[in-house]
Amino acid sequence: MEITHRAISDGVVVITPIGKLNMVHAHHLRNEVDAILGKGHNRIVVDLTNVEFLDSSGLGALIGCLKAARQANGDLRIASPTEQVKLVLQLTNLDRVLTPYTNAETAYVTV
Amino acid sequence: MNAESHTLLIDTPPDTLDAVHNLLQIIWDKSPEVDIQDRIRFETALIELASNIFRHAHNGSGVSCSLTVHISNDKIEASLRDTGQPGDIEIVDVEMPDVLAESGRGLALINALVDEFTYERIDDHNVWHITKRTSQS
């Protein structure tokens, strides 16, 4: 799994994983988030545009990352999930704690 | 549509979940009439089930698994038969864990995705079966 990240305005870091966020690759996301938190950035967006498939291992990693960001007094938000990812979030009730934002760039912009 | 069966033998390691995704891609390509929502639900459930089986392969000895996918006019079914250790497995009424739990959702998710989900221990094998009824356009 390829994961890139970029800083946008207001200290927000957008992480973009590409591929399947499953049992094989979920730990890569956690490592990336831990590295970014370690550098002092605690406002993170995971851009799910290119995550073609998410399973319960991937969900577990997202929750682990959310908790790590909150422990660092920050937050982790998700943006632009595919149909498959939205379905998995809904069926597991995780859309309550990981509310999908339409766009990674504006996930922290208050309306 | 005529009913069709596809069988895949998986040895893990080295085989991975991609082998299951690839089989389903072949099936979807041959069955374009299956609704996209049904595909997503079935594929998510089957990958979740395969992950559950493969996870035990990391205990050292590896797992061999025979997967058969059967597709007919009104349903898609998968049967998996694996050599893993018998699990202390309760698949009926398994509930979603707390939203902040980092594991324990797999079997509950399968239950939510498909119409039937069964597990049996038969002759030193774990035998799993899922059925998703389909609504074809």
mmCIF file with all atom_site columns, N, CA and C in Angstrom, chain A residues 20 22-25 30 53-57 59-61 63-67 70 83-85 87-88 91-94 96-97, chain B residues 16-18 21 37 40-41 43-45 47-48 50-52 54-55 58 96-103 105-106 109 112-113:
data_model
loop_
_atom_site.group_PDB
_atom_site.id
_atom_site.type_symbol
_atom_site.label_atom_id
_atom_site.label_alt_id
_atom_site.label_comp_id
_atom_site.label_asym_id
_atom_site.label_entity_id
_atom_site.label_seq_id
_atom_site.pdbx_PDB_ins_code
_atom_site.Cartn_x
_atom_site.Cartn_y
_atom_site.Cartn_z
_atom_site.occupancy
_atom_site.B_iso_or_equiv
_atom_site.pdbx_formal_charge
_atom_site.auth_seq_id
_atom_site.auth_comp_id
_atom_site.auth_asym_id
_atom_site.auth_atom_id
_atom_site.pdbx_PDB_model_num
ATOM 1   N N  . LYS A 1 20  ? -5.996  -1.168  -0.918 1.00 0.00 ? 20  LYS A N  1
ATOM 2   C CA . LYS A 1 20  ? -6.930  -1.846  -0.014 1.00 0.00 ? 20  LYS A CA 1
ATOM 3   C C  . LYS A 1 20  ? -6.443  -1.693  1.426  1.00 0.00 ? 20  LYS A C  1
ATOM 4   N N  . ASN A 1 22  ? -6.695  -3.253  4.432  1.00 0.00 ? 22  ASN A N  1
ATOM 5   C CA . ASN A 1 22  ? -7.167  -4.535  4.971  1.00 0.00 ? 22  ASN A CA 1
ATOM 6   C C  . ASN A 1 22  ? -6.154  -5.096  5.977  1.00 0.00 ? 22  ASN A C  1
ATOM 7   N N  . MET A 1 23  ? -6.341  -6.362  6.342  1.00 0.00 ? 23  MET A N  1
ATOM 8   C CA . MET A 1 23  ? -5.493  -7.037  7.316  1.00 0.00 ? 23  MET A CA 1
ATOM 9   C C  . MET A 1 23  ? -4.008  -6.893  6.975  1.00 0.00 ? 23  MET A C  1
ATOM 10  N N  . VAL A 1 24  ? -3.687  -6.903  5.679  1.00 0.00 ? 24  VAL A N  1
ATOM 11  C CA . VAL A 1 24  ? -2.294  -6.877  5.254  1.00 0.00 ? 24  VAL A CA 1
ATOM 12  C C  . VAL A 1 24  ? -1.694  -5.480  5.411  1.00 0.00 ? 24  VAL A C  1
ATOM 13  N N  . HIS A 1 25  ? -2.498  -4.452  5.158  1.00 0.00 ? 25  HIS A N  1
ATOM 14  C CA . HIS A 1 25  ? -1.942  -3.108  5.039  1.00 0.00 ? 25  HIS A CA 1
ATOM 15  C C  . HIS A 1 25  ? -2.337  -2.144  6.167  1.00 0.00 ? 25  HIS A C  1
ATOM 16  N N  . ARG A 1 30  ? -1.437  3.131   10.500 1.00 0.00 ? 30  ARG A N  1
ATOM 17  C CA . ARG A 1 30  ? -1.140  3.468   11.892 1.00 0.00 ? 30  ARG A CA 1
ATOM 18  C C  . ARG A 1 30  ? 0.276   4.018   12.032 1.00 0.00 ? 30  ARG A C  1
ATOM 19  N N  . PHE A 1 53  ? -11.063 -0.534  -0.984 1.00 0.00 ? 53  PHE A N  1
ATOM 20  C CA . PHE A 1 53  ? -11.681 -1.577  -0.162 1.00 0.00 ? 53  PHE A CA 1
ATOM 21  C C  . PHE A 1 53  ? -11.230 -1.416  1.283  1.00 0.00 ? 53  PHE A C  1
ATOM 22  N N  . LEU A 1 54  ? -12.200 -1.510  2.201  1.00 0.00 ? 54  LEU A N  1
ATOM 23  C CA . LEU A 1 54  ? -11.915 -1.393  3.635  1.00 0.00 ? 54  LEU A CA 1
ATOM 24  C C  . LEU A 1 54  ? -12.546 -2.589  4.342  1.00 0.00 ? 54  LEU A C  1
ATOM 25  N N  . ASP A 1 55  ? -11.791 -3.247  5.233  1.00 0.00 ? 55  ASP A N  1
ATOM 26  C CA . ASP A 1 55  ? -12.396 -4.328  6.024  1.00 0.00 ? 55  ASP A CA 1
ATOM 27  C C  . ASP A 1 55  ? -12.289 -3.990  7.513  1.00 0.00 ? 55  ASP A C  1
ATOM 28  N N  . SER A 1 56  ? -12.649 -4.945  8.379  1.00 0.00 ? 56  SER A N  1
ATOM 29  C CA . SER A 1 56  ? -12.691 -4.621  9.810  1.00 0.00 ? 56  SER A CA 1
ATOM 30  C C  . SER A 1 56  ? -11.296 -4.330  10.367 1.00 0.00 ? 56  SER A C  1
ATOM 31  N N  . SER A 1 57  ? -10.255 -4.882  9.740  1.00 0.00 ? 57  SER A N  1
ATOM 32  C CA . SER A 1 57  ? -8.890  -4.550  10.174 1.00 0.00 ? 57  SER A CA 1
ATOM 33  C C  . SER A 1 57  ? -8.576  -3.088  9.861  1.00 0.00 ? 57  SER A C  1
ATOM 34  N N  . LEU A 1 59  ? -10.814 -0.737  9.585  1.00 0.00 ? 59  LEU A N  1
ATOM 35  C CA . LEU A 1 59  ? -11.620 0.046   10.526 1.00 0.00 ? 59  LEU A CA 1
ATOM 36  C C  . LEU A 1 59  ? -10.928 0.150   11.873 1.00 0.00 ? 59  LEU A C  1
ATOM 37  N N  . GLY A 1 60  ? -10.378 -0.991  12.327 1.00 0.00 ? 60  GLY A N  1
ATOM 38  C CA . GLY A 1 60  ? -9.676  -1.002  13.605 1.00 0.00 ? 60  GLY A CA 1
ATOM 39  C C  . GLY A 1 60  ? -8.508  -0.031  13.592 1.00 0.00 ? 60  GLY A C  1
ATOM 40  N N  . ALA A 1 61  ? -7.786  0.011   12.462 1.00 0.00 ? 61  ALA A N  1
ATOM 41  C CA . ALA A 1 61  ? -6.652  0.932   12.338 1.00 0.00 ? 61  ALA A CA 1
ATOM 42  C C  . ALA A 1 61  ? -7.133  2.382   12.384 1.00 0.00 ? 61  ALA A C  1
ATOM 43  N N  . ILE A 1 63  ? -9.797  3.547   13.872 1.00 0.00 ? 63  ILE A N  1
ATOM 44  C CA . ILE A 1 63  ? -10.177 3.857   15.255 1.00 0.00 ? 63  ILE A CA 1
ATOM 45  C C  . ILE A 1 63  ? -8.936  4.048   16.125 1.00 0.00 ? 63  ILE A C  1
ATOM 46  N N  . GLY A 1 64  ? -7.924  3.187   15.940 1.00 0.00 ? 64  GLY A N  1
ATOM 47  C CA . GLY A 1 64  ? -6.670  3.330   16.686 1.00 0.00 ? 64  GLY A CA 1
ATOM 48  C C  . GLY A 1 64  ? -6.030  4.681   16.408 1.00 0.00 ? 64  GLY A C  1
ATOM 49  N N  . CYS A 1 65  ? -6.054  5.088   15.152 1.00 0.00 ? 65  CYS A N  1
ATOM 50  C CA . CYS A 1 65  ? -5.473  6.377   14.757 1.00 0.00 ? 65  CYS A CA 1
ATOM 51  C C  . CYS A 1 65  ? -6.274  7.543   15.353 1.00 0.00 ? 65  CYS A C  1
ATOM 52  N N  . LEU A 1 66  ? -7.610  7.411   15.352 1.00 0.00 ? 66  LEU A N  1
ATOM 53  C CA . LEU A 1 66  ? -8.463  8.446   15.945 1.00 0.00 ? 66  LEU A CA 1
ATOM 54  C C  . LEU A 1 66  ? -8.129  8.621   17.430 1.00 0.00 ? 66  LEU A C  1
ATOM 55  N N  . LYS A 1 67  ? -7.994  7.493   18.137 1.00 0.00 ? 67  LYS A N  1
ATOM 56  C CA . LYS A 1 67  ? -7.706  7.563   19.573 1.00 0.00 ? 67  LYS A CA 1
ATOM 57  C C  . LYS A 1 67  ? -6.324  8.174   19.825 1.00 0.00 ? 67  LYS A C  1
ATOM 58  N N  . ARG A 1 70  ? -6.573  11.899  19.332 1.00 0.00 ? 70  ARG A N  1
ATOM 59  C CA . ARG A 1 70  ? -7.255  12.530  20.469 1.00 0.00 ? 70  ARG A CA 1
ATOM 60  C C  . ARG A 1 70  ? -6.350  12.584  21.695 1.00 0.00 ? 70  ARG A C  1
ATOM 61  N N  . GLU A 1 83  ? -18.273 4.023   -2.055 1.00 0.00 ? 83  GLU A N  1
ATOM 62  C CA . GLU A 1 83  ? -19.526 3.360   -1.646 1.00 0.00 ? 83  GLU A CA 1
ATOM 63  C C  . GLU A 1 83  ? -19.246 2.204   -0.688 1.00 0.00 ? 83  GLU A C  1
ATOM 64  N N  . GLN A 1 84  ? -18.217 1.419   -0.982 1.00 0.00 ? 84  GLN A N  1
ATOM 65  C CA . GLN A 1 84  ? -17.915 0.256   -0.135 1.00 0.00 ? 84  GLN A CA 1
ATOM 66  C C  . GLN A 1 84  ? -17.515 0.716   1.269  1.00 0.00 ? 84  GLN A C  1
ATOM 67  N N  . VAL A 1 85  ? -16.693 1.745   1.346  1.00 0.00 ? 85  VAL A N  1
ATOM 68  C CA . VAL A 1 85  ? -16.235 2.238   2.646  1.00 0.00 ? 85  VAL A CA 1
ATOM 69  C C  . VAL A 1 85  ? -17.408 2.825   3.437  1.00 0.00 ? 85  VAL A C  1
ATOM 70  N N  . LEU A 1 87  ? -20.547 1.967   3.228  1.00 0.00 ? 87  LEU A N  1
ATOM 71  C CA . LEU A 1 87  ? -21.385 0.860   3.695  1.00 0.00 ? 87  LEU A CA 1
ATOM 72  C C  . LEU A 1 87  ? -20.805 0.241   4.962  1.00 0.00 ? 87  LEU A C  1
ATOM 73  N N  . VAL A 1 88  ? -19.502 -0.014  4.961  1.00 0.00 ? 88  VAL A N  1
ATOM 74  C CA . VAL A 1 88  ? -18.858 -0.639  6.116  1.00 0.00 ? 88  VAL A CA 1
ATOM 75  C C  . VAL A 1 88  ? -18.941 0.279   7.343  1.00 0.00 ? 88  VAL A C  1
ATOM 76  N N  . LEU A 1 91  ? -22.673 0.054   8.611  1.00 0.00 ? 91  LEU A N  1
ATOM 77  C CA . LEU A 1 91  ? -23.075 -1.216  9.227  1.00 0.00 ? 91  LEU A CA 1
ATOM 78  C C  . LEU A 1 91  ? -22.413 -1.440  10.581 1.00 0.00 ? 91  LEU A C  1
ATOM 79  N N  . THR A 1 92  ? -21.254 -0.820  10.793 1.00 0.00 ? 92  THR A N  1
ATOM 80  C CA . THR A 1 92  ? -20.551 -0.977  12.063 1.00 0.00 ? 92  THR A CA 1
ATOM 81  C C  . THR A 1 92  ? -20.829 0.190   13.012 1.00 0.00 ? 92  THR A C  1
ATOM 82  N N  . ASN A 1 93  ? -21.688 1.112   12.594 1.00 0.00 ? 93  ASN A N  1
ATOM 83  C CA . ASN A 1 93  ? -22.043 2.314   13.383 1.00 0.00 ? 93  ASN A CA 1
ATOM 84  C C  . ASN A 1 93  ? -20.868 3.263   13.572 1.00 0.00 ? 93  ASN A C  1
ATOM 85  N N  . LEU A 1 94  ? -19.791 3.057   12.847 1.00 0.00 ? 94  LEU A N  1
ATOM 86  C CA . LEU A 1 94  ? -18.618 3.901   13.042 1.00 0.00 ? 94  LEU A CA 1
ATOM 87  C C  . LEU A 1 94  ? -18.766 5.266   12.402 1.00 0.00 ? 94  LEU A C  1
ATOM 88  N N  . ARG A 1 96  ? -20.712 7.229   13.343 1.00 0.00 ? 96  ARG A N  1
ATOM 89  C CA . ARG A 1 96  ? -20.992 8.124   14.472 1.00 0.00 ? 96  ARG A CA 1
ATOM 90  C C  . ARG A 1 96  ? -19.724 8.802   14.982 1.00 0.00 ? 96  ARG A C  1
ATOM 91  N N  . VAL A 1 97  ? -18.603 8.082   14.939 1.00 0.00 ? 97  VAL A N  1
ATOM 92  C CA . VAL A 1 97  ? -17.359 8.676   15.443 1.00 0.00 ? 97  VAL A CA 1
ATOM 93  C C  . VAL A 1 97  ? -16.419 9.093   14.317 1.00 0.00 ? 97  VAL A C  1
ATOM 94  N N  . THR B 2 16  ? -2.616  -14.649 -0.669 1.00 0.00 ? 16  THR B N  1
ATOM 95  C CA . THR B 2 16  ? -3.159  -13.538 0.123  1.00 0.00 ? 16  THR B CA 1
ATOM 96  C C  . THR B 2 16  ? -4.611  -13.278 -0.266 1.00 0.00 ? 16  THR B C  1
ATOM 97  N N  . LEU B 2 17  ? -5.174  -12.273 0.388  1.00 0.00 ? 17  LEU B N  1
ATOM 98  C CA . LEU B 2 17  ? -6.554  -11.896 0.092  1.00 0.00 ? 17  LEU B CA 1
ATOM 99  C C  . LEU B 2 17  ? -6.734  -11.493 -1.367 1.00 0.00 ? 17  LEU B C  1
ATOM 100 N N  . ASP B 2 18  ? -5.649  -11.068 -2.015 1.00 0.00 ? 18  ASP B N  1
ATOM 101 C CA . ASP B 2 18  ? -5.767  -10.672 -3.423 1.00 0.00 ? 18  ASP B CA 1
ATOM 102 C C  . ASP B 2 18  ? -6.264  -11.829 -4.285 1.00 0.00 ? 18  ASP B C  1
ATOM 103 N N  . HIS B 2 21  ? -9.980  -11.579 -4.071 1.00 0.00 ? 21  HIS B N  1
ATOM 104 C CA . HIS B 2 21  ? -10.447 -10.432 -4.867 1.00 0.00 ? 21  HIS B CA 1
ATOM 105 C C  . HIS B 2 21  ? -10.386 -10.762 -6.367 1.00 0.00 ? 21  HIS B C  1
ATOM 106 N N  . GLN B 2 37  ? -24.574 -3.060  -5.536 1.00 0.00 ? 37  GLN B N  1
ATOM 107 C CA . GLN B 2 37  ? -24.701 -3.129  -4.074 1.00 0.00 ? 37  GLN B CA 1
ATOM 108 C C  . GLN B 2 37  ? -24.576 -4.560  -3.573 1.00 0.00 ? 37  GLN B C  1
ATOM 109 N N  . ILE B 2 40  ? -20.864 -5.504  -3.725 1.00 0.00 ? 40  ILE B N  1
ATOM 110 C CA . ILE B 2 40  ? -20.088 -4.894  -2.640 1.00 0.00 ? 40  ILE B CA 1
ATOM 111 C C  . ILE B 2 40  ? -20.331 -5.658  -1.335 1.00 0.00 ? 40  ILE B C  1
ATOM 112 N N  . ARG B 2 41  ? -21.593 -5.969  -1.068 1.00 0.00 ? 41  ARG B N  1
ATOM 113 C CA . ARG B 2 41  ? -21.910 -6.664  0.182  1.00 0.00 ? 41  ARG B CA 1
ATOM 114 C C  . ARG B 2 41  ? -21.293 -8.064  0.228  1.00 0.00 ? 41  ARG B C  1
ATOM 115 N N  . GLU B 2 43  ? -18.731 -9.282  -1.578 1.00 0.00 ? 43  GLU B N  1
ATOM 116 C CA . GLU B 2 43  ? -17.265 -9.244  -1.581 1.00 0.00 ? 43  GLU B CA 1
ATOM 117 C C  . GLU B 2 43  ? -16.724 -8.841  -0.211 1.00 0.00 ? 43  GLU B C  1
ATOM 118 N N  . THR B 2 44  ? -17.374 -7.870  0.422  1.00 0.00 ? 44  THR B N  1
ATOM 119 C CA . THR B 2 44  ? -16.921 -7.428  1.749  1.00 0.00 ? 44  THR B CA 1
ATOM 120 C C  . THR B 2 44  ? -17.052 -8.568  2.760  1.00 0.00 ? 44  THR B C  1
ATOM 121 N N  . ALA B 2 45  ? -18.175 -9.302  2.692  1.00 0.00 ? 45  ALA B N  1
ATOM 122 C CA . ALA B 2 45  ? -18.380 -10.420 3.626  1.00 0.00 ? 45  ALA B CA 1
ATOM 123 C C  . ALA B 2 45  ? -17.364 -11.533 3.378  1.00 0.00 ? 45  ALA B C  1
ATOM 124 N N  . ILE B 2 47  ? -14.353 -11.374 1.938  1.00 0.00 ? 47  ILE B N  1
ATOM 125 C CA . ILE B 2 47  ? -13.000 -10.966 2.321  1.00 0.00 ? 47  ILE B CA 1
ATOM 126 C C  . ILE B 2 47  ? -12.854 -10.969 3.840  1.00 0.00 ? 47  ILE B C  1
ATOM 127 N N  . GLU B 2 48  ? -13.920 -10.545 4.529  1.00 0.00 ? 48  GLU B N  1
ATOM 128 C CA . GLU B 2 48  ? -13.892 -10.550 5.991  1.00 0.00 ? 48  GLU B CA 1
ATOM 129 C C  . GLU B 2 48  ? -13.736 -11.983 6.513  1.00 0.00 ? 48  GLU B C  1
ATOM 130 N N  . ALA B 2 50  ? -12.484 -14.611 4.806  1.00 0.00 ? 50  ALA B N  1
ATOM 131 C CA . ALA B 2 50  ? -11.148 -15.105 4.444  1.00 0.00 ? 50  ALA B CA 1
ATOM 132 C C  . ALA B 2 50  ? -10.089 -14.524 5.381  1.00 0.00 ? 50  ALA B C  1
ATOM 133 N N  . SER B 2 51  ? -10.224 -13.236 5.726  1.00 0.00 ? 51  SER B N  1
ATOM 134 C CA . SER B 2 51  ? -9.272  -12.610 6.667  1.00 0.00 ? 51  SER B CA 1
ATOM 135 C C  . SER B 2 51  ? -9.278  -13.348 7.992  1.00 0.00 ? 51  SER B C  1
ATOM 136 N N  . ASN B 2 52  ? -10.484 -13.688 8.429  1.00 0.00 ? 52  ASN B N  1
ATOM 137 C CA . ASN B 2 52  ? -10.637 -14.378 9.709  1.00 0.00 ? 52  ASN B CA 1
ATOM 138 C C  . ASN B 2 52  ? -9.909  -15.729 9.685  1.00 0.00 ? 52  ASN B C  1
ATOM 139 N N  . PHE B 2 54  ? -7.395  -16.539 7.456  1.00 0.00 ? 54  PHE B N  1
ATOM 140 C CA . PHE B 2 54  ? -5.963  -16.311 7.216  1.00 0.00 ? 54  PHE B CA 1
ATOM 141 C C  . PHE B 2 54  ? -5.244  -15.847 8.478  1.00 0.00 ? 54  PHE B C  1
ATOM 142 N N  . ARG B 2 55  ? -5.963  -15.122 9.329  1.00 0.00 ? 55  ARG B N  1
ATOM 143 C CA . ARG B 2 55  ? -5.331  -14.572 10.534 1.00 0.00 ? 55  ARG B CA 1
ATOM 144 C C  . ARG B 2 55  ? -4.707  -15.693 11.351 1.00 0.00 ? 55  ARG B C  1
ATOM 145 N N  . HIS B 2 58  ? -1.123  -16.984 10.692 1.00 0.00 ? 58  HIS B N  1
ATOM 146 C CA . HIS B 2 58  ? 0.045   -16.306 11.237 1.00 0.00 ? 58  HIS B CA 1
ATOM 147 C C  . HIS B 2 58  ? 0.505   -16.940 12.544 1.00 0.00 ? 58  HIS B C  1
ATOM 148 N N  . MET B 2 96  ? -22.005 -5.964  17.494 1.00 0.00 ? 96  MET B N  1
ATOM 149 C CA . MET B 2 96  ? -20.949 -5.013  17.203 1.00 0.00 ? 96  MET B CA 1
ATOM 150 C C  . MET B 2 96  ? -20.346 -4.541  18.528 1.00 0.00 ? 96  MET B C  1
ATOM 151 N N  . PRO B 2 97  ? -19.024 -4.501  18.621 1.00 0.00 ? 97  PRO B N  1
ATOM 152 C CA . PRO B 2 97  ? -18.413 -3.981  19.850 1.00 0.00 ? 97  PRO B CA 1
ATOM 153 C C  . PRO B 2 97  ? -18.595 -2.469  19.948 1.00 0.00 ? 97  PRO B C  1
ATOM 154 N N  . ASP B 2 98  ? -18.134 -1.915  21.055 1.00 0.00 ? 98  ASP B N  1
ATOM 155 C CA . ASP B 2 98  ? -18.159 -0.466  21.274 1.00 0.00 ? 98  ASP B CA 1
ATOM 156 C C  . ASP B 2 98  ? -17.516 0.251   20.090 1.00 0.00 ? 98  ASP B C  1
ATOM 157 N N  . VAL B 2 99  ? -18.011 1.440   19.773 1.00 0.00 ? 99  VAL B N  1
ATOM 158 C CA . VAL B 2 99  ? -17.499 2.146   18.588 1.00 0.00 ? 99  VAL B CA 1
ATOM 159 C C  . VAL B 2 99  ? -16.003 2.435   18.663 1.00 0.00 ? 99  VAL B C  1
ATOM 160 N N  . LEU B 2 100 ? -15.443 2.524   19.859 1.00 0.00 ? 100 LEU B N  1
ATOM 161 C CA . LEU B 2 100 ? -14.017 2.823   19.950 1.00 0.00 ? 100 LEU B CA 1
ATOM 162 C C  . LEU B 2 100 ? -13.145 1.569   20.086 1.00 0.00 ? 100 LEU B C  1
ATOM 163 N N  . ALA B 2 101 ? -13.752 0.381   19.981 1.00 0.00 ? 101 ALA B N  1
ATOM 164 C CA . ALA B 2 101 ? -12.966 -0.858  19.992 1.00 0.00 ? 101 ALA B CA 1
ATOM 165 C C  . ALA B 2 101 ? -12.159 -0.943  18.700 1.00 0.00 ? 101 ALA B C  1
ATOM 166 N N  . GLU B 2 102 ? -10.957 -1.543  18.800 1.00 0.00 ? 102 GLU B N  1
ATOM 167 C CA . GLU B 2 102 ? -10.098 -1.617  17.612 1.00 0.00 ? 102 GLU B CA 1
ATOM 168 C C  . GLU B 2 102 ? -10.164 -2.977  16.935 1.00 0.00 ? 102 GLU B C  1
ATOM 169 N N  . SER B 2 103 ? -10.937 -3.918  17.480 1.00 0.00 ? 103 SER B N  1
ATOM 170 C CA . SER B 2 103 ? -11.086 -5.217  16.834 1.00 0.00 ? 103 SER B CA 1
ATOM 171 C C  . SER B 2 103 ? -12.416 -5.834  17.268 1.00 0.00 ? 103 SER B C  1
ATOM 172 N N  . ARG B 2 105 ? -15.000 -6.785  15.129 1.00 0.00 ? 105 ARG B N  1
ATOM 173 C CA . ARG B 2 105 ? -16.174 -6.462  14.303 1.00 0.00 ? 105 ARG B CA 1
ATOM 174 C C  . ARG B 2 105 ? -16.410 -7.447  13.170 1.00 0.00 ? 105 ARG B C  1
ATOM 175 N N  . GLY B 2 106 ? -15.422 -8.290  12.861 1.00 0.00 ? 106 GLY B N  1
ATOM 176 C CA . GLY B 2 106 ? -15.464 -9.093  11.638 1.00 0.00 ? 106 GLY B CA 1
ATOM 177 C C  . GLY B 2 106 ? -16.719 -9.945  11.485 1.00 0.00 ? 106 GLY B C  1
ATOM 178 N N  . LEU B 2 109 ? -19.930 -7.995  11.286 1.00 0.00 ? 109 LEU B N  1
ATOM 179 C CA . LEU B 2 109 ? -20.045 -7.332  9.986  1.00 0.00 ? 109 LEU B CA 1
ATOM 180 C C  . LEU B 2 109 ? -20.543 -8.321  8.928  1.00 0.00 ? 109 LEU B C  1
ATOM 181 N N  . ALA B 2 112 ? -24.162 -8.771  9.193  1.00 0.00 ? 112 ALA B N  1
ATOM 182 C CA . ALA B 2 112 ? -24.924 -7.611  8.722  1.00 0.00 ? 112 ALA B CA 1
ATOM 183 C C  . ALA B 2 112 ? -24.952 -7.532  7.194  1.00 0.00 ? 112 ALA B C  1
ATOM 184 N N  . LEU B 2 113 ? -23.999 -8.174  6.546  1.00 0.00 ? 113 LEU B N  1
ATOM 185 C CA . LEU B 2 113 ? -23.853 -8.037  5.090  1.00 0.00 ? 113 LEU B CA 1
ATOM 186 C C  . LEU B 2 113 ? -24.618 -9.081  4.284  1.00 0.00 ? 113 LEU B C  1
#
